[in-house]
PDB file of C-alpha atoms in Angstrom:
ATOM      1  CA  MET D   1     -73.849  11.308 -22.135  1.00 56.00           C
ATOM      2  CA  ALA D   2     -75.250   7.799 -22.466  1.00 53.00           C
ATOM      3  CA  ASN D   3     -73.848   6.471 -25.744  1.00 63.00           C
ATOM      4  CA  GLY D   4     -74.873   2.876 -26.258  1.00 58.00           C
ATOM      5  CA  GLY D   5     -75.022   2.204 -22.514  1.00 69.00           C
ATOM      6  CA  PRO D   6     -78.007   1.820 -20.175  1.00 80.00           C
ATOM      7  CA  VAL D   7     -80.307   4.811 -19.737  1.00 87.00           C
ATOM      8  CA  LYS D   8     -81.602   5.487 -16.246  1.00 91.00           C
ATOM      9  CA  HIS D   9     -85.356   6.051 -16.015  1.00 94.00           C
ATOM     10  CA  GLY D  10     -87.816   7.298 -13.425  1.00 96.00           C
ATOM     11  CA  TYR D  11     -87.525  10.261 -11.058  1.00 97.00           C
ATOM     12  CA  PRO D  12     -84.390   9.789  -8.904  1.00 97.00           C
ATOM     13  CA  HIS D  13     -83.578  13.543  -8.950  1.00 97.00           C
ATOM     14  CA  LEU D  14     -87.115  14.877  -8.517  1.00 97.00           C
ATOM     15  CA  GLU D  15     -86.542  16.797  -5.288  1.00 96.00           C
ATOM     16  CA  THR D  16     -83.443  18.483  -6.715  1.00 97.00           C
ATOM     17  CA  VAL D  17     -85.366  19.346  -9.875  1.00 98.00           C
ATOM     18  CA  ARG D  18     -88.095  20.970  -7.803  1.00 98.00           C
ATOM     19  CA  ALA D  19     -85.529  22.877  -5.755  1.00 97.00           C
ATOM     20  CA  ALA D  20     -83.989  24.079  -9.018  1.00 98.00           C
ATOM     21  CA  VAL D  21     -87.344  25.430 -10.262  1.00 98.00           C
ATOM     22  CA  THR D  22     -87.812  27.280  -6.970  1.00 98.00           C
ATOM     23  CA  ALA D  23     -84.281  28.714  -7.157  1.00 98.00           C
ATOM     24  CA  LEU D  24     -84.924  29.865 -10.722  1.00 97.00           C
ATOM     25  CA  TYR D  25     -88.030  31.817  -9.733  1.00 98.00           C
ATOM     26  CA  ARG D  26     -86.302  33.304  -6.707  1.00 97.00           C
ATOM     27  CA  ARG D  27     -83.271  34.479  -8.651  1.00 97.00           C
ATOM     28  CA  LEU D  28     -84.989  35.622 -11.839  1.00 97.00           C
ATOM     29  CA  SER D  29     -88.409  36.772 -10.536  1.00 96.00           C
ATOM     30  CA  TYR D  30     -91.818  36.000 -11.991  1.00 97.00           C
ATOM     31  CA  ASP D  31     -91.542  38.755 -14.608  1.00 97.00           C
ATOM     32  CA  THR D  32     -88.188  37.572 -15.966  1.00 97.00           C
ATOM     33  CA  VAL D  33     -89.232  33.911 -16.107  1.00 98.00           C
ATOM     34  CA  HIS D  34     -92.251  34.946 -18.177  1.00 97.00           C
ATOM     35  CA  THR D  35     -90.069  36.659 -20.760  1.00 97.00           C
ATOM     36  CA  PHE D  36     -89.168  33.096 -21.841  1.00 97.00           C
ATOM     37  CA  ALA D  37     -92.753  32.222 -22.771  1.00 97.00           C
ATOM     38  CA  SER D  38     -91.674  31.122 -26.264  1.00 96.00           C
ATOM     39  CA  SER D  39     -89.274  28.230 -26.724  1.00 97.00           C
ATOM     40  CA  VAL D  40     -86.426  28.013 -29.192  1.00 96.00           C
ATOM     41  CA  ALA D  41     -88.061  27.251 -32.536  1.00 95.00           C
ATOM     42  CA  PRO D  42     -86.983  24.025 -34.289  1.00 95.00           C
ATOM     43  CA  ALA D  43     -86.196  25.886 -37.512  1.00 93.00           C
ATOM     44  CA  ASP D  44     -83.798  28.237 -35.708  1.00 93.00           C
ATOM     45  CA  VAL D  45     -81.585  25.431 -34.420  1.00 93.00           C
ATOM     46  CA  ALA D  46     -81.942  22.959 -37.275  1.00 90.00           C
ATOM     47  CA  PHE D  47     -78.644  21.483 -38.453  1.00 85.00           C
ATOM     48  CA  LEU D  48     -78.511  19.775 -41.817  1.00 80.00           C
ATOM     49  CA  ASP D  49     -75.854  17.277 -42.852  1.00 78.00           C
ATOM     50  CA  THR D  50     -75.015  19.571 -45.734  1.00 84.00           C
ATOM     51  CA  ASP D  51     -74.264  22.531 -43.422  1.00 87.00           C
ATOM     52  CA  ASP D  52     -70.652  23.429 -42.743  1.00 92.00           C
ATOM     53  CA  LEU D  53     -69.779  21.894 -39.364  1.00 93.00           C
ATOM     54  CA  TYR D  54     -68.142  24.908 -37.761  1.00 93.00           C
ATOM     55  CA  LEU D  55     -70.249  27.630 -39.333  1.00 94.00           C
ATOM     56  CA  GLY D  56     -73.400  25.685 -38.495  1.00 93.00           C
ATOM     57  CA  ALA D  57     -72.348  25.161 -34.880  1.00 94.00           C
ATOM     58  CA  GLN D  58     -71.557  28.859 -34.513  1.00 94.00           C
ATOM     59  CA  ARG D  59     -74.946  29.762 -36.004  1.00 95.00           C
ATOM     60  CA  VAL D  60     -76.830  27.527 -33.557  1.00 95.00           C
ATOM     61  CA  ALA D  61     -74.746  28.848 -30.643  1.00 95.00           C
ATOM     62  CA  ARG D  62     -75.629  32.429 -31.634  1.00 94.00           C
ATOM     63  CA  GLU D  63     -79.313  31.540 -31.728  1.00 96.00           C
ATOM     64  CA  LEU D  64     -79.132  30.093 -28.204  1.00 96.00           C
ATOM     65  CA  VAL D  65     -77.221  33.154 -26.993  1.00 95.00           C
ATOM     66  CA  ARG D  66     -80.016  35.300 -28.447  1.00 96.00           C
ATOM     67  CA  HIS D  67     -82.717  33.142 -26.833  1.00 97.00           C
ATOM     68  CA  PHE D  68     -81.117  33.401 -23.386  1.00 97.00           C
ATOM     69  CA  ARG D  69     -80.560  37.143 -23.855  1.00 94.00           C
ATOM     70  CA  LEU D  70     -76.783  37.129 -23.631  1.00 92.00           C
ATOM     71  CA  PRO D  71     -76.069  39.719 -26.353  1.00 83.00           C
ATOM     72  CA  ASP D  72     -72.510  40.449 -25.249  1.00 85.00           C
ATOM     73  CA  ALA D  73     -71.490  36.772 -25.085  1.00 88.00           C
ATOM     74  CA  ARG D  74     -69.654  35.082 -27.948  1.00 90.00           C
ATOM     75  CA  MET D  75     -69.399  31.295 -28.105  1.00 92.00           C
ATOM     76  CA  ILE D  76     -66.347  29.771 -29.800  1.00 92.00           C
ATOM     77  CA  VAL D  77     -67.207  26.157 -30.662  1.00 94.00           C
ATOM     78  CA  SER D  78     -64.700  23.383 -31.342  1.00 94.00           C
ATOM     79  CA  PHE D  79     -64.701  19.570 -31.394  1.00 94.00           C
ATOM     80  CA  ARG D  80     -62.450  17.004 -29.742  1.00 93.00           C
ATOM     81  CA  GLU D  81     -62.437  13.503 -28.314  1.00 92.00           C
ATOM     82  CA  MET D  82     -63.815  13.568 -24.765  1.00 88.00           C
ATOM     83  CA  GLU D  83     -65.860  11.472 -22.341  1.00 84.00           C
ATOM     84  CA  HIS D  84     -68.730  13.894 -21.852  1.00 86.00           C
ATOM     85  CA  ALA D  85     -71.007  15.467 -24.453  1.00 88.00           C
ATOM     86  CA  ALA D  86     -69.525  18.943 -24.105  1.00 91.00           C
ATOM     87  CA  SER D  87     -67.774  21.390 -21.808  1.00 91.00           C
ATOM     88  CA  VAL D  88     -67.484  25.165 -21.475  1.00 91.00           C
ATOM     89  CA  GLU D  89     -64.784  27.348 -20.001  1.00 85.00           C
ATOM     90  CA  LEU D  90     -66.530  29.729 -17.595  1.00 84.00           C
ATOM     91  CA  ALA D  91     -64.241  32.740 -17.788  1.00 78.00           C
ATOM     92  CA  ALA D  92     -65.101  36.402 -17.384  1.00 75.00           C
ATOM     93  CA  GLY D  93     -66.221  36.683 -21.005  1.00 71.00           C
ATOM     94  CA  PRO D  94     -67.307  38.043 -23.389  1.00 89.00           C
ATOM     95  CA  GLU D  95     -65.816  35.057 -25.242  1.00 90.00           C
ATOM     96  CA  TYR D  96     -66.584  31.543 -24.007  1.00 92.00           C
ATOM     97  CA  PHE D  97     -64.954  28.418 -25.426  1.00 94.00           C
ATOM     98  CA  ILE D  98     -67.260  25.434 -25.865  1.00 95.00           C
ATOM     99  CA  GLU D  99     -65.868  22.015 -26.773  1.00 95.00           C
ATOM    100  CA  LEU D 100     -68.193  19.395 -28.227  1.00 95.00           C
ATOM    101  CA  ASN D 101     -67.609  15.671 -28.339  1.00 93.00           C
ATOM    102  CA  ASP D 102     -66.264  14.473 -31.687  1.00 92.00           C
ATOM    103  CA  ARG D 103     -69.380  12.281 -31.884  1.00 89.00           C
ATOM    104  CA  PHE D 104     -71.346  15.350 -32.955  1.00 90.00           C
ATOM    105  CA  ARG D 105     -69.348  15.627 -36.181  1.00 91.00           C
ATOM    106  CA  THR D 106     -71.582  12.843 -37.497  1.00 88.00           C
ATOM    107  CA  HIS D 107     -74.599  13.395 -35.185  1.00 87.00           C
ATOM    108  CA  ARG D 108     -75.227  16.993 -36.127  1.00 90.00           C
ATOM    109  CA  ARG D 109     -78.952  17.004 -35.354  1.00 90.00           C
ATOM    110  CA  ASP D 110     -78.047  16.925 -31.645  1.00 92.00           C
ATOM    111  CA  ILE D 111     -75.531  19.783 -31.665  1.00 94.00           C
ATOM    112  CA  GLY D 112     -78.239  22.211 -30.569  1.00 95.00           C
ATOM    113  CA  ALA D 113     -79.024  20.068 -27.523  1.00 95.00           C
ATOM    114  CA  ALA D 114     -75.390  19.941 -26.403  1.00 95.00           C
ATOM    115  CA  LEU D 115     -74.935  23.679 -26.974  1.00 96.00           C
ATOM    116  CA  ALA D 116     -78.145  24.547 -25.095  1.00 97.00           C
ATOM    117  CA  HIS D 117     -76.789  22.965 -21.900  1.00 96.00           C
ATOM    118  CA  GLU D 118     -73.416  24.702 -22.199  1.00 96.00           C
ATOM    119  CA  VAL D 119     -74.872  28.138 -23.005  1.00 96.00           C
ATOM    120  CA  MET D 120     -77.105  27.758 -19.948  1.00 97.00           C
ATOM    121  CA  HIS D 121     -73.943  27.190 -17.876  1.00 96.00           C
ATOM    122  CA  VAL D 122     -72.819  30.631 -19.034  1.00 95.00           C
ATOM    123  CA  TYR D 123     -76.231  32.132 -18.252  1.00 96.00           C
ATOM    124  CA  LEU D 124     -76.268  30.723 -14.708  1.00 96.00           C
ATOM    125  CA  HIS D 125     -72.625  31.704 -14.206  1.00 94.00           C
ATOM    126  CA  ARG D 126     -73.500  35.308 -15.006  1.00 93.00           C
ATOM    127  CA  LEU D 127     -76.478  35.148 -12.666  1.00 94.00           C
ATOM    128  CA  ASP D 128     -74.253  33.683  -9.944  1.00 95.00           C
ATOM    129  CA  LEU D 129     -76.914  31.015  -9.465  1.00 97.00           C
ATOM    130  CA  SER D 130     -75.829  27.528  -8.450  1.00 95.00           C
ATOM    131  CA  LEU D 131     -76.683  24.603  -6.204  1.00 95.00           C
ATOM    132  CA  PRO D 132     -74.106  22.969  -3.924  1.00 92.00           C
ATOM    133  CA  GLY D 133     -72.139  20.133  -5.502  1.00 92.00           C
ATOM    134  CA  THR D 134     -71.379  19.267  -9.102  1.00 92.00           C
ATOM    135  CA  ARG D 135     -74.273  16.816  -9.496  1.00 94.00           C
ATOM    136  CA  ASP D 136     -76.950  19.188  -8.202  1.00 97.00           C
ATOM    137  CA  ASN D 137     -75.513  22.066 -10.195  1.00 96.00           C
ATOM    138  CA  GLU D 138     -75.735  20.021 -13.400  1.00 96.00           C
ATOM    139  CA  ILE D 139     -79.340  19.141 -12.545  1.00 97.00           C
ATOM    140  CA  LEU D 140     -80.007  22.863 -12.073  1.00 98.00           C
ATOM    141  CA  THR D 141     -78.498  23.508 -15.510  1.00 97.00           C
ATOM    142  CA  ASP D 142     -80.671  20.879 -17.210  1.00 98.00           C
ATOM    143  CA  THR D 143     -83.756  22.122 -15.365  1.00 98.00           C
ATOM    144  CA  ALA D 144     -83.123  25.776 -16.196  1.00 98.00           C
ATOM    145  CA  THR D 145     -82.384  24.951 -19.854  1.00 98.00           C
ATOM    146  CA  THR D 146     -85.701  23.124 -20.096  1.00 98.00           C
ATOM    147  CA  TYR D 147     -87.838  25.549 -18.098  1.00 98.00           C
ATOM    148  CA  LEU D 148     -86.532  28.551 -20.031  1.00 98.00           C
ATOM    149  CA  GLY D 149     -87.324  27.111 -23.422  1.00 97.00           C
ATOM    150  CA  ALA D 150     -84.404  25.148 -24.888  1.00 97.00           C
ATOM    151  CA  GLY D 151     -84.515  21.840 -23.020  1.00 93.00           C
ATOM    152  CA  TRP D 152     -86.885  20.165 -25.464  1.00 97.00           C
ATOM    153  CA  LEU D 153     -83.744  19.772 -27.574  1.00 97.00           C
ATOM    154  CA  LEU D 154     -82.106  17.744 -24.807  1.00 96.00           C
ATOM    155  CA  LEU D 155     -85.125  15.477 -24.486  1.00 97.00           C
ATOM    156  CA  ASP D 156     -85.377  15.050 -28.256  1.00 96.00           C
ATOM    157  CA  ALA D 157     -81.767  13.850 -28.287  1.00 94.00           C
ATOM    158  CA  TYR D 158     -82.899  10.803 -26.284  1.00 95.00           C
ATOM    159  CA  ARG D 159     -83.213   7.689 -28.420  1.00 91.00           C
ATOM    160  CA  GLU D 160     -83.267   4.082 -27.303  1.00 84.00           C
ATOM    161  CA  ASP D 161     -83.982   0.732 -28.899  1.00 81.00           C
ATOM    162  CA  ALA D 162     -82.962  -2.885 -28.394  1.00 75.00           C
ATOM    163  CA  SER D 163     -79.463  -2.404 -29.820  1.00 75.00           C
ATOM    164  CA  SER D 164     -78.500   1.228 -29.117  1.00 81.00           C
ATOM    165  CA  SER D 165     -79.173   4.235 -26.945  1.00 84.00           C
ATOM    166  CA  GLN D 166     -78.332   7.905 -26.636  1.00 87.00           C
ATOM    167  CA  LYS D 167     -79.231  10.441 -23.950  1.00 91.00           C
ATOM    168  CA  LEU D 168     -77.753  13.859 -23.177  1.00 93.00           C
ATOM    169  CA  GLY D 169     -77.906  15.657 -19.855  1.00 92.00           C
ATOM    170  CA  TYR D 170     -78.086  14.570 -16.236  1.00 94.00           C
ATOM    171  CA  LEU D 171     -81.862  14.252 -15.885  1.00 97.00           C
ATOM    172  CA  THR D 172     -83.645  11.053 -16.829  1.00 97.00           C
ATOM    173  CA  PRO D 173     -85.933  11.219 -19.878  1.00 97.00           C
ATOM    174  CA  GLU D 174     -88.979  11.276 -17.599  1.00 98.00           C
ATOM    175  CA  GLU D 175     -87.508  14.114 -15.540  1.00 98.00           C
ATOM    176  CA  PHE D 176     -86.891  16.126 -18.694  1.00 98.00           C
ATOM    177  CA  GLY D 177     -90.503  15.396 -19.597  1.00 98.00           C
ATOM    178  CA  TYR D 178     -91.648  16.515 -16.146  1.00 98.00           C
ATOM    179  CA  VAL D 179     -89.870  19.892 -16.357  1.00 98.00           C
ATOM    180  CA  LEU D 180     -91.044  20.375 -19.925  1.00 98.00           C
ATOM    181  CA  ALA D 181     -94.599  19.610 -18.791  1.00 98.00           C
ATOM    182  CA  LYS D 182     -94.282  22.122 -15.942  1.00 98.00           C
ATOM    183  CA  ARG D 183     -93.261  24.725 -18.487  1.00 98.00           C
ATOM    184  CA  SER D 184     -96.109  23.757 -20.795  1.00 97.00           C
ATOM    185  CA  LEU D 185     -98.675  24.122 -18.003  1.00 97.00           C
ATOM    186  CA  VAL D 186     -97.411  27.621 -17.179  1.00 97.00           C
ATOM    187  CA  PHE D 187     -97.064  29.009 -20.701  1.00 97.00           C
ATOM    188  CA  GLY D 188     -99.668  26.982 -22.576  1.00 96.00           C
ATOM    189  CA  GLU D 189     -97.068  25.801 -25.069  1.00 95.00           C
ATOM    190  CA  ASP D 190     -97.263  22.270 -26.441  1.00 93.00           C
ATOM    191  CA  PRO D 191     -93.861  20.962 -27.624  1.00 94.00           C
ATOM    192  CA  ALA D 192     -95.201  17.558 -28.646  1.00 92.00           C
ATOM    193  CA  THR D 193     -95.057  18.313 -32.386  1.00 93.00           C
ATOM    194  CA  TRP D 194     -91.356  19.232 -32.190  1.00 95.00           C
ATOM    195  CA  PHE D 195     -90.102  15.782 -31.208  1.00 96.00           C
ATOM    196  CA  THR D 196     -88.382  13.697 -33.828  1.00 94.00           C
ATOM    197  CA  SER D 197     -87.706  10.926 -31.305  1.00 94.00           C
ATOM    198  CA  PRO D 198     -90.712   8.747 -30.387  1.00 93.00           C
ATOM    199  CA  GLN D 199     -89.010   7.843 -27.108  1.00 94.00           C
ATOM    200  CA  ALA D 200     -88.790  11.539 -26.252  1.00 96.00           C
ATOM    201  CA  TYR D 201     -92.529  11.958 -26.847  1.00 96.00           C
ATOM    202  CA  THR D 202     -93.280   9.000 -24.564  1.00 96.00           C
ATOM    203  CA  ALA D 203     -91.061  10.471 -21.835  1.00 97.00           C
ATOM    204  CA  TYR D 204     -92.850  13.811 -22.182  1.00 98.00           C
ATOM    205  CA  THR D 205     -96.292  12.239 -21.763  1.00 97.00           C
ATOM    206  CA  ARG D 206     -95.090  10.385 -18.669  1.00 97.00           C
ATOM    207  CA  GLY D 207     -93.604  13.585 -17.292  1.00 98.00           C
ATOM    208  CA  MET D 208     -96.896  15.399 -17.923  1.00 98.00           C
ATOM    209  CA  ALA D 209     -98.784  12.756 -15.957  1.00 97.00           C
ATOM    210  CA  ARG D 210     -96.357  13.212 -13.044  1.00 97.00           C
ATOM    211  CA  ALA D 211     -96.666  17.007 -13.249  1.00 97.00           C
ATOM    212  CA  ARG D 212    -100.443  16.734 -13.157  1.00 97.00           C
ATOM    213  CA  GLU D 213    -100.156  14.746  -9.927  1.00 96.00           C
ATOM    214  CA  ASP D 214     -98.624  17.829  -8.286  1.00 96.00           C
ATOM    215  CA  GLU D 215    -101.874  19.686  -9.002  1.00 95.00           C
ATOM    216  CA  ARG D 216    -103.945  16.982  -7.311  1.00 94.00           C
ATOM    217  CA  GLN D 217    -102.254  16.872  -3.905  1.00 94.00           C
ATOM    218  CA  PRO D 218    -104.245  17.897  -0.817  1.00 94.00           C
ATOM    219  CA  PRO D 219    -105.144  20.427   0.455  1.00 95.00           C
ATOM    220  CA  LEU D 220    -105.791  21.516  -3.161  1.00 96.00           C
ATOM    221  CA  THR D 221    -109.451  21.090  -4.092  1.00 95.00           C
ATOM    222  CA  ALA D 222    -108.421  19.060  -7.163  1.00 94.00           C
ATOM    223  CA  ALA D 223    -107.125  16.282  -4.888  1.00 93.00           C
ATOM    224  CA  GLY D 224    -108.745  12.898  -5.378  1.00 90.00           C
ATOM    225  CA  TRP D 225    -110.992  11.104  -2.942  1.00 92.00           C
ATOM    226  CA  ALA D 226    -108.217   8.998  -1.387  1.00 91.00           C
ATOM    227  CA  GLY D 227    -105.989  12.039  -0.860  1.00 90.00           C
ATOM    228  CA  ARG D 228    -108.820  14.050   0.666  1.00 92.00           C
ATOM    229  CA  ARG D 229    -109.652  11.212   3.055  1.00 92.00           C
ATOM    230  CA  ARG D 230    -106.027  10.838   4.107  1.00 93.00           C
ATOM    231  CA  TYR D 231    -105.723  14.593   4.578  1.00 92.00           C
ATOM    232  CA  ALA D 232    -108.857  14.704   6.776  1.00 92.00           C
ATOM    233  CA  LYS D 233    -107.443  11.948   8.955  1.00 91.00           C
ATOM    234  CA  ASP D 234    -104.069  13.701   9.341  1.00 90.00           C
ATOM    235  CA  ARG D 235    -105.826  17.010  10.086  1.00 90.00           C
ATOM    236  CA  ARG D 236    -107.937  15.406  12.785  1.00 90.00           C
ATOM    237  CA  HIS D 237    -104.850  13.903  14.422  1.00 88.00           C
ATOM    238  CA  ALA D 238    -103.062  17.237  14.242  1.00 86.00           C
ATOM    239  CA  GLN D 239    -105.970  19.046  15.852  1.00 82.00           C
ATOM    240  CA  ASP D 240    -106.250  16.413  18.605  1.00 79.00           C
ATOM    241  CA  ARG D 241    -102.553  16.227  19.406  1.00 65.00           C
ATOM    242  CA  VAL D 242    -101.419  19.727  18.354  1.00 56.00           C
ATOM    243  CA  VAL D 243     -98.384  18.031  16.829  1.00 46.00           C
ATOM    244  CA  ALA D 244     -95.562  19.923  15.165  1.00 45.00           C
ATOM    245  CA  ALA D 245     -95.861  18.230  11.781  1.00 45.00           C
ATOM    246  CA  VAL D 246     -97.783  15.463  10.064  1.00 45.00           C
ATOM    247  CA  PRO D 247     -96.417  14.708   6.586  1.00 46.00           C
ATOM    248  CA  SER D 248     -98.215  12.627   4.037  1.00 41.00           C
ATOM    249  CA  SER D 249     -98.471  12.134   0.298  1.00 39.00           C
ATOM    250  CA  ALA D 250     -99.480   9.545  -2.248  1.00 38.00           C
ATOM    251  CA  SER D 251     -95.876   8.659  -3.081  1.00 41.00           C
ATOM    252  CA  GLY D 252     -94.464   8.745   0.437  1.00 47.00           C
ATOM    253  CA  GLU D 253     -92.861  12.175   0.004  1.00 48.00           C
ATOM    254  CA  THR D 254     -93.562  15.024   2.384  1.00 51.00           C
ATOM    255  CA  SER D 255     -96.427  16.908   0.769  1.00 85.00           C
ATOM    256  CA  TYR D 256     -98.111  18.879   3.557  1.00 93.00           C
ATOM    257  CA  ALA D 257     -97.424  19.530   7.208  1.00 93.00           C
ATOM    258  CA  PHE D 258     -99.594  20.898  10.006  1.00 91.00           C
ATOM    259  CA  THR D 259     -98.108  23.397  12.425  1.00 88.00           C
ATOM    260  CA  PRO D 260     -99.690  25.022  15.488  1.00 84.00           C
ATOM    261  CA  ASP D 261    -100.018  28.788  15.620  1.00 74.00           C
ATOM    262  CA  ALA D 262    -100.175  30.473  19.009  1.00 71.00           C
ATOM    263  CA  ARG D 263    -101.895  33.508  17.478  1.00 73.00           C
ATOM    264  CA  GLY D 264    -104.633  31.664  15.619  1.00 69.00           C
ATOM    265  CA  PRO D 265    -105.879  28.393  14.145  1.00 78.00           C
ATOM    266  CA  LEU D 266    -103.829  25.406  13.094  1.00 89.00           C
ATOM    267  CA  ARG D 267    -101.976  26.017   9.845  1.00 92.00           C
ATOM    268  CA  VAL D 268    -100.999  23.740   6.999  1.00 93.00           C
ATOM    269  CA  SER D 269     -98.033  24.204   4.670  1.00 95.00           C
ATOM    270  CA  PHE D 270     -97.678  22.582   1.263  1.00 96.00           C
ATOM    271  CA  PRO D 271     -95.626  23.043  -1.908  1.00 96.00           C
ATOM    272  CA  CYS D 272     -96.917  25.246  -4.703  1.00 97.00           C
ATOM    273  CA  PRO D 273     -97.560  22.927  -7.671  1.00 97.00           C
ATOM    274  CA  THR D 274     -95.990  25.472 -10.030  1.00 98.00           C
ATOM    275  CA  CYS D 275     -92.760  26.651  -8.375  1.00 97.00           C
ATOM    276  CA  HIS D 276     -92.638  24.313  -5.321  1.00 97.00           C
ATOM    277  CA  GLN D 277     -92.161  27.083  -2.787  1.00 97.00           C
ATOM    278  CA  ARG D 278     -93.998  26.130   0.382  1.00 96.00           C
ATOM    279  CA  ILE D 279     -97.229  27.983   1.109  1.00 95.00           C
ATOM    280  CA  ARG D 280     -98.708  28.275   4.613  1.00 94.00           C
ATOM    281  CA  VAL D 281    -102.416  28.874   5.139  1.00 93.00           C
ATOM    282  CA  PRO D 282    -104.850  28.549   8.100  1.00 91.00           C
ATOM    283  CA  VAL D 283    -106.862  25.356   8.501  1.00 92.00           C
ATOM    284  CA  ARG D 284    -110.420  26.668   8.140  1.00 89.00           C
ATOM    285  CA  GLY D 285    -112.089  25.022   5.166  1.00 88.00           C
ATOM    286  CA  ARG D 286    -112.180  26.657   1.730  1.00 93.00           C
ATOM    287  CA  VAL D 287    -109.250  29.018   1.225  1.00 92.00           C
ATOM    288  CA  ARG D 288    -107.890  30.735  -1.868  1.00 94.00           C
ATOM    289  CA  ALA D 289    -104.108  31.110  -1.648  1.00 95.00           C
ATOM    290  CA  ARG D 290    -101.768  33.023  -3.934  1.00 96.00           C
ATOM    291  CA  CYS D 291     -98.129  32.004  -4.223  1.00 97.00           C
ATOM    292  CA  GLY D 292     -95.968  35.045  -3.649  1.00 95.00           C
ATOM    293  CA  LEU D 293     -93.183  33.666  -5.827  1.00 97.00           C
ATOM    294  CA  CYS D 294     -94.883  32.520  -9.057  1.00 97.00           C
ATOM    295  CA  ARG D 295     -98.266  34.252  -8.504  1.00 97.00           C
ATOM    296  CA  THR D 296    -100.259  31.064  -8.995  1.00 97.00           C
ATOM    297  CA  VAL D 297    -103.723  31.251  -7.409  1.00 97.00           C
ATOM    298  CA  LEU D 298    -104.614  27.995  -5.660  1.00 96.00           C
ATOM    299  CA  GLU D 299    -108.029  26.762  -4.562  1.00 96.00           C
ATOM    300  CA  CYS D 300    -107.637  24.863  -1.299  1.00 95.00           C
ATOM    301  CA  ASP D 301    -109.893  22.973   1.075  1.00 94.00           C
ATOM    302  CA  THR D 302    -107.986  22.970   4.345  1.00 90.00           C
TER     303      THR D 302
END
């Protein structure tokens, strides 16, 4: 939790975020992911200053338990002085003890954001889904919370001005915006009207622009002129040299790679812009590919 300190910006965890989205689809399946087509509604997790602190926290926790379909889980919420925003004891259940930072006694509008992250820890614990290392596992938790419909709360908790700042979670504001945009593109849900923080809205629009870039990478037909030209050059070199791999992308990341195939034509692999699983198709001009993981149909010009 950034509380008055500097807030990191940009996309330093982007590859881990993408790996987390892929892991989510693999563990849950397309059908289960799509049961979360509706986000947590603002009215269901609203917390007024006049609400009783403990009863209100328990009410919001129950709503998040309901959203994540954990009917046999009971969250016991308390408050204490601590360094981080919150913590949860991952026992066998059905009762889970969540501790919130004492800061939330007077910043009640953000209690839902802190609880969303901790309830997702319980959800992932029950799924036995994790990434190696504490840092990557926390990024998975933020990503899953956002992609499954409660992470807009975490982004809305981000506020920053010349004299103060606050941010919850391990992702940067732009990374939260990126995952939220990915969700929006899949489910057609626009969370923009839910933000009470103008900085959160700005981060979301920046994340949407970055998410749109994923849809314009070659060999997708939506790729821009410069990307198509670069792709044609790399394809020509691959065909001439029959090399094992030729990576290239607008940002310097590995976007596509050519691989020889003894049984047929040269093939190109590239990440699905929705779930980031790699797709491999033959190099033979116009091709329509369907991602086996998220079922996205992609128009390609290989």
